[in-house]
Tab-separated table of C-alpha atoms in Angstrom:
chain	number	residue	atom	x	y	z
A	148	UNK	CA	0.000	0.000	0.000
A	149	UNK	CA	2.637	2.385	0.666
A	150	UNK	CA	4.475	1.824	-2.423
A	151	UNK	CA	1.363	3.027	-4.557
A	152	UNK	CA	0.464	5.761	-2.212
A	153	UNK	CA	4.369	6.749	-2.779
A	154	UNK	CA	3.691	5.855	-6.356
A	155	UNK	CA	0.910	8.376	-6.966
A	156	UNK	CA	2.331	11.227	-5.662
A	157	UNK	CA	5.792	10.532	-7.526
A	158	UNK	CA	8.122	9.491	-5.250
A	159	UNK	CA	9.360	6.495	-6.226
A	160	UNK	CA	8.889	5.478	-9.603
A	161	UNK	CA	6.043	2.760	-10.409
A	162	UNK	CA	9.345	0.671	-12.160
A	163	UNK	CA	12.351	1.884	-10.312
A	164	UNK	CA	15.603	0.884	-11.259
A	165	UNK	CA	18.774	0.875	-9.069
A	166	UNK	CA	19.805	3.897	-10.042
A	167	UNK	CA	16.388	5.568	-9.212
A	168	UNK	CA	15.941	4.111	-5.653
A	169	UNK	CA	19.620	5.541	-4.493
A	170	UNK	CA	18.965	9.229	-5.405
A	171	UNK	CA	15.359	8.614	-3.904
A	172	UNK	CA	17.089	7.502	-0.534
A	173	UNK	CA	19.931	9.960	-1.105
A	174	UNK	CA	17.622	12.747	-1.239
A	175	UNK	CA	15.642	11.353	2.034
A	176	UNK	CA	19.040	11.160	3.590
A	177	UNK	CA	20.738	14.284	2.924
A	178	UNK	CA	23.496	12.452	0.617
A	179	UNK	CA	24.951	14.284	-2.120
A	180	UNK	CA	23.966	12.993	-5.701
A	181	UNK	CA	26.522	12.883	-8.120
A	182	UNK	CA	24.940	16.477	-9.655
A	183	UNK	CA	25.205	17.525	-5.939
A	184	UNK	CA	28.911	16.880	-5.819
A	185	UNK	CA	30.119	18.006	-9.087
A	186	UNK	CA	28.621	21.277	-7.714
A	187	UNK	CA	30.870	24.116	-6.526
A	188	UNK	CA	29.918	25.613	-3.153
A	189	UNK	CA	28.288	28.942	-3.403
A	190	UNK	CA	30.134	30.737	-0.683
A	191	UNK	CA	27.992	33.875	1.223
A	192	UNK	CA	29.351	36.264	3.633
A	193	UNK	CA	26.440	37.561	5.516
A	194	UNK	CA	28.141	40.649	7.187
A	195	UNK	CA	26.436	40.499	10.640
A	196	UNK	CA	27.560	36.580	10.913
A	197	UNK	CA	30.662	38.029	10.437
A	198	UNK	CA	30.979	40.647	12.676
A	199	UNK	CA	29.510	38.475	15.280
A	200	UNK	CA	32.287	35.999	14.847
A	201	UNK	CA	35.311	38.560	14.874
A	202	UNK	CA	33.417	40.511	18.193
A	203	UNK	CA	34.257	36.854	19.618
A	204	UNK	CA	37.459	36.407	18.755
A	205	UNK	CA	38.570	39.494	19.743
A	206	UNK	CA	36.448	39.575	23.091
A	207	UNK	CA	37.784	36.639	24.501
A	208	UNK	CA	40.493	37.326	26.915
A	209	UNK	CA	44.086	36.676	26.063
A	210	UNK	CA	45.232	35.199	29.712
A	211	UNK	CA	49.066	34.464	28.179
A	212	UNK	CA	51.293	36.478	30.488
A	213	UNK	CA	52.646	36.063	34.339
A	214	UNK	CA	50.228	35.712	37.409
A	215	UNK	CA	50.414	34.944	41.177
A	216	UNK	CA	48.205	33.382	43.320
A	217	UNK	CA	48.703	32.933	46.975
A	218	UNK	CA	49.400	29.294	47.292
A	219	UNK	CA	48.566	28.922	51.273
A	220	UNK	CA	51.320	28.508	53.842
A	221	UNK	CA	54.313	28.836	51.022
A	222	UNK	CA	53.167	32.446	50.342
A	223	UNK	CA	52.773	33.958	46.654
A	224	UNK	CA	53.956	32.123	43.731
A	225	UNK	CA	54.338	32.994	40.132
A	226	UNK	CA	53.573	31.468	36.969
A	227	UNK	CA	53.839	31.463	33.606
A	228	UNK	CA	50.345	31.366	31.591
A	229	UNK	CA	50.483	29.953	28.010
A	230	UNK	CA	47.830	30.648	25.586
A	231	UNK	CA	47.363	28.826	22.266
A	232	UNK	CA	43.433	29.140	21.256
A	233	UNK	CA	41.490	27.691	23.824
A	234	UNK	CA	44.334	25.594	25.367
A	235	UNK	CA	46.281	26.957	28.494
A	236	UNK	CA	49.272	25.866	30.420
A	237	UNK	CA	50.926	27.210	33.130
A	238	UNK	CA	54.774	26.836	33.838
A	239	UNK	CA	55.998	27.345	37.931
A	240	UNK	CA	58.245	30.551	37.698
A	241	UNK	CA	58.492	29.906	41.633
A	242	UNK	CA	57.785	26.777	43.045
A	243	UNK	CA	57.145	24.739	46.740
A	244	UNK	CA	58.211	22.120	48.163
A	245	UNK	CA	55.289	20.102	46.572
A	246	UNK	CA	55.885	21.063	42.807
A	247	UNK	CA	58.953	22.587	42.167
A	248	UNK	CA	60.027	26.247	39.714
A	249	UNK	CA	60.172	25.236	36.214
A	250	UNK	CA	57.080	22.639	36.475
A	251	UNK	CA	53.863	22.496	34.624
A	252	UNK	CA	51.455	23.750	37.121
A	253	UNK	CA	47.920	23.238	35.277
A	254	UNK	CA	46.823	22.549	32.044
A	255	UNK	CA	43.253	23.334	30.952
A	256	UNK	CA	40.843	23.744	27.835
A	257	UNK	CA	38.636	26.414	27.864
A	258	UNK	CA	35.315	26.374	26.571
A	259	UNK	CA	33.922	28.749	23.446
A	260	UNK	CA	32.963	31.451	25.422
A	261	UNK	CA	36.430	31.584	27.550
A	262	UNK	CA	34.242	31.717	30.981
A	263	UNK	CA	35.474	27.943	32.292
A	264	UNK	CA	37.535	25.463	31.485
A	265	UNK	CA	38.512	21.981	32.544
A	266	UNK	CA	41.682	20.036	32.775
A	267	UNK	CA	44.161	19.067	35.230
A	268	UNK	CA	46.476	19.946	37.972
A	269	UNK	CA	49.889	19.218	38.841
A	270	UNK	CA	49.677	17.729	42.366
A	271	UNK	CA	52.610	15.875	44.304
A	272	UNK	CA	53.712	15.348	48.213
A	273	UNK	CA	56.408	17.285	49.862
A	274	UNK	CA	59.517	17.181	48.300
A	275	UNK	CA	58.193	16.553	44.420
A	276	UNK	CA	57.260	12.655	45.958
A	277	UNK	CA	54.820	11.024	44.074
A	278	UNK	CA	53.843	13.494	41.370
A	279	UNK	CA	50.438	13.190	39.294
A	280	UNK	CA	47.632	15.121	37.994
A	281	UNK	CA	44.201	15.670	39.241
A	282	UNK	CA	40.952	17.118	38.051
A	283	UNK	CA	40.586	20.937	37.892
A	284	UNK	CA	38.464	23.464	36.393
A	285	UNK	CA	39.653	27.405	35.339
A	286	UNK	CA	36.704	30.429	35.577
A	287	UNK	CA	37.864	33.588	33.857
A	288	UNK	CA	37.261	36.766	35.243
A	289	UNK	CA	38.605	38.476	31.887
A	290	UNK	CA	42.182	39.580	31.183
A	291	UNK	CA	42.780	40.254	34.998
A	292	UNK	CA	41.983	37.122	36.778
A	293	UNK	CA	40.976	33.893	36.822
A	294	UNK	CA	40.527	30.768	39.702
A	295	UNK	CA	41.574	27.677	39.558
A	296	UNK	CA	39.811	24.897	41.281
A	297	UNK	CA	40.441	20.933	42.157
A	298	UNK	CA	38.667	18.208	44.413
A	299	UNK	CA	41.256	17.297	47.404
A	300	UNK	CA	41.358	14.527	49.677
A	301	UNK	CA	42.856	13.521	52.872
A	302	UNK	CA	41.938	10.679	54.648
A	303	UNK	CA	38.239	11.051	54.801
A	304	UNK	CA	37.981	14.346	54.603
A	305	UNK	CA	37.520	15.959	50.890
A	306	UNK	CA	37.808	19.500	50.082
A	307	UNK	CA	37.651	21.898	47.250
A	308	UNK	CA	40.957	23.762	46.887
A	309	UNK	CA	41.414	26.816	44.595
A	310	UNK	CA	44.084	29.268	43.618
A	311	UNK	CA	43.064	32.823	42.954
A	312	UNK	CA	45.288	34.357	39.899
A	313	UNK	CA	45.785	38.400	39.732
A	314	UNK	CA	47.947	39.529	37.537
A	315	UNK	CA	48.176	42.566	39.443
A	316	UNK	CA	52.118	43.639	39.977
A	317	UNK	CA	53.205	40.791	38.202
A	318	UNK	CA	55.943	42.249	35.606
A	319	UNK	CA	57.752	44.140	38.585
A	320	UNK	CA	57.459	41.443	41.356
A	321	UNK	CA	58.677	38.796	39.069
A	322	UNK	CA	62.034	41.013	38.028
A	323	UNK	CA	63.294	40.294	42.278
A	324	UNK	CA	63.501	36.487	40.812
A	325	UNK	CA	64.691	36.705	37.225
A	326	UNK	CA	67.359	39.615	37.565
A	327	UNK	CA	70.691	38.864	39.565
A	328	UNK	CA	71.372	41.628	41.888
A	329	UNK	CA	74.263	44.587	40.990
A	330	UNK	CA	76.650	44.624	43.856
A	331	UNK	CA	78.306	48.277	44.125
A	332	UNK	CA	81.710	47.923	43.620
């Protein structure tokens, strides 16, 4: 019954061949007939797509730089922020007992927007023992500050830890660990 109900309204032909029943199919299923793909794409710019799309790009906040956080009993620390699209990675510029200077300190992928992200963090026991990452997520603040947040556990007791980043003095505070000191002669 379906076949002539399909047939009457000139779907399918009443004697389809092989040929006929794939560009019927392709046609229910989006695929490309062979016309289709010979076809070349007519490309159109509508200007307020565009200018939607570059107000994005050039909104979101370009975190690459130096920032400190106050990492708890071992005082203000400073690290290195990498941007490359919506990947970051942080490098220790000064480091703890736990993870040492010159050691990735988080890595994270940030979502479309640039408002949170999710990776991991560097964690390891005093004196670099047992290093290994753990869960963490980033919220931006814009181009002056972000958190970073991960699930901690001691014996039974779990917490949330999270580092607040400024970047707030940054450039001059970081010169006192980068630039040996001139003794007067």
């Amino acid at each position: 019954m379906h076949r002539n109900v399909a047939a009457l309204t000139g779907e399918i032909p009443t004697t389809p061949n092989q040929e006929d029943l794939f560009n019927f199919f392709a046609k229910k299923r989006k695929f490309p007939t062979e016309e289709e793909k010979n076809k070349k794409p007519k490309i159109e710019a509508v200007p307020n797509d565009w200018a939607a799309f570059y107000r994005a790009c050039y909104s979101a906040p370009n975190l690459s730089g130096i920032w400190k956080a106050s990492y708890g009993i071992y005082g203000e620390e400073y690290v290195k922020v990498i941007q490359k699209g919506h990947s970051l990675e942080a490098v220790k510029i000064t480091g703890d007992p736990h993870v040492p200077a010159g050691k990735n300190t988080f890595k994270v992928t940030m979502d479309r927007y640039f408002e949170t992200g999710k990776g991991e963090i560097h964690l390891a026991e005093a004196n670099y023992k047992n290093p290994r990452w753990g869960e963490a997520w980033l919220l931006s603040k814009g181009n002056e500050a972000f958190d970073v947040t991960w699930p901690f556990q001691t014996g039974d007791a779990q917490f949330l830890c999270t580092l607040y980043f400024t970047k707030e003095n940054c450039e001059e505070s970081i010169m006192k660990f980068t630039t040996p000191s001139i003794q007067s002669q």
